[in-house]
């Protein structure tokens, strides 16, 4: 993947003497480093923060204090990459929430709480990232350079030969203390704020086209301790999903230490405040008062933290262009989603699986473009879901907002799916849920049996009030 001669030999076949650099030590970067350790002599992870010893939030992860879920697709990917990881995560206390049984959820109507067809993990991101970091960095092939940031690429438009680094707090430019870390492969895992497009332009290469959709959605999150009844129900989680006619979102998710994370969200001009009174009052805007009432008695454990960078952004490195061999983008540096859909960590893990499979494929030479295309494909469905939903929200802006002619009939069909999934625990609900959790392709929604139910089947009844008790469906 380094140059044409080496690409002919195949990056994935013989790692002798090769050095890979991964910029960014979050989940996507750590998992990419883990994969590359099987194909390179050395792997260096460059991290701008000082890596904490334990499961603590890092400044370089601005959304780290907010709600994170690990979908079933992400769980399968992590276990494939790090065998036994999910058992380790569960042993560390990460809550496992069965969907839809363990969650009181509103999505235009109340969802029936029937037997789970999938599970999500809702522990903190810092806990999950700590466990991944511990597993990955135990590999002696992988080393880290901490408190150091990348400021550019070394090489030219035909090939990247390394990365320019400086210690945190220094100034850009070689005259001001930057140094070159030579590499045969550089992987950008720096997140949504990636500067790789500018770095590529600086070495004469072509930056990627960007696609974006931004609703202006903003979050505020705070951790609470439950001081009384568990919200009056045996459910583990509570969530209100937004839609074009009801744009407020939020809910409660359990954490590994027994506390609860409360997240509230609103669109541009409806941002939730972070002061004590304002945060609590904002919860009253949700479609039912039970969360607001619970906040009046729950005990805050942290301040409320805000987060506003929630737009969907996709960088099209997969398209033709004058770009160098030896450079890849992954994770949020490639494609980032509105966090309301809970896809980011799962897509990071799925992307690492795609990287592993592309490098190990005995049928194809793992060229830079081919591997980058595999990474793009790993994020495609999540993008279709999040960008498709946000495109319909009021006030959405961006280069990808405009709909195509084909989107209208598809949107009409998906509206019928959503009308039926809340009350159908047998077919429409499980299939739709499997697509949302990225374990089934979007095409599953159009399979013959599913299409008959969506086009000709009735809309099943749903609870008239929050279902504070789960139900039993007898088959």
mmCIF file of C-alpha atoms in Angstrom, residues 426 472-475:
data_model
loop_
_atom_site.group_PDB
_atom_site.id
_atom_site.type_symbol
_atom_site.label_atom_id
_atom_site.label_comp_id
_atom_site.label_asym_id
_atom_site.label_seq_id
_atom_site.Cartn_x
_atom_site.Cartn_y
_atom_site.Cartn_z
ATOM 1 C CA UNK A 426 -43.132 -10.326 15.413
ATOM 2 C CA UNK A 472 -45.296 -11.028 27.493
ATOM 3 C CA UNK A 473 -46.088 -12.010 23.930
ATOM 4 C CA UNK A 474 -47.145 -15.588 23.482
ATOM 5 C CA UNK A 475 -46.319 -17.040 20.068
#
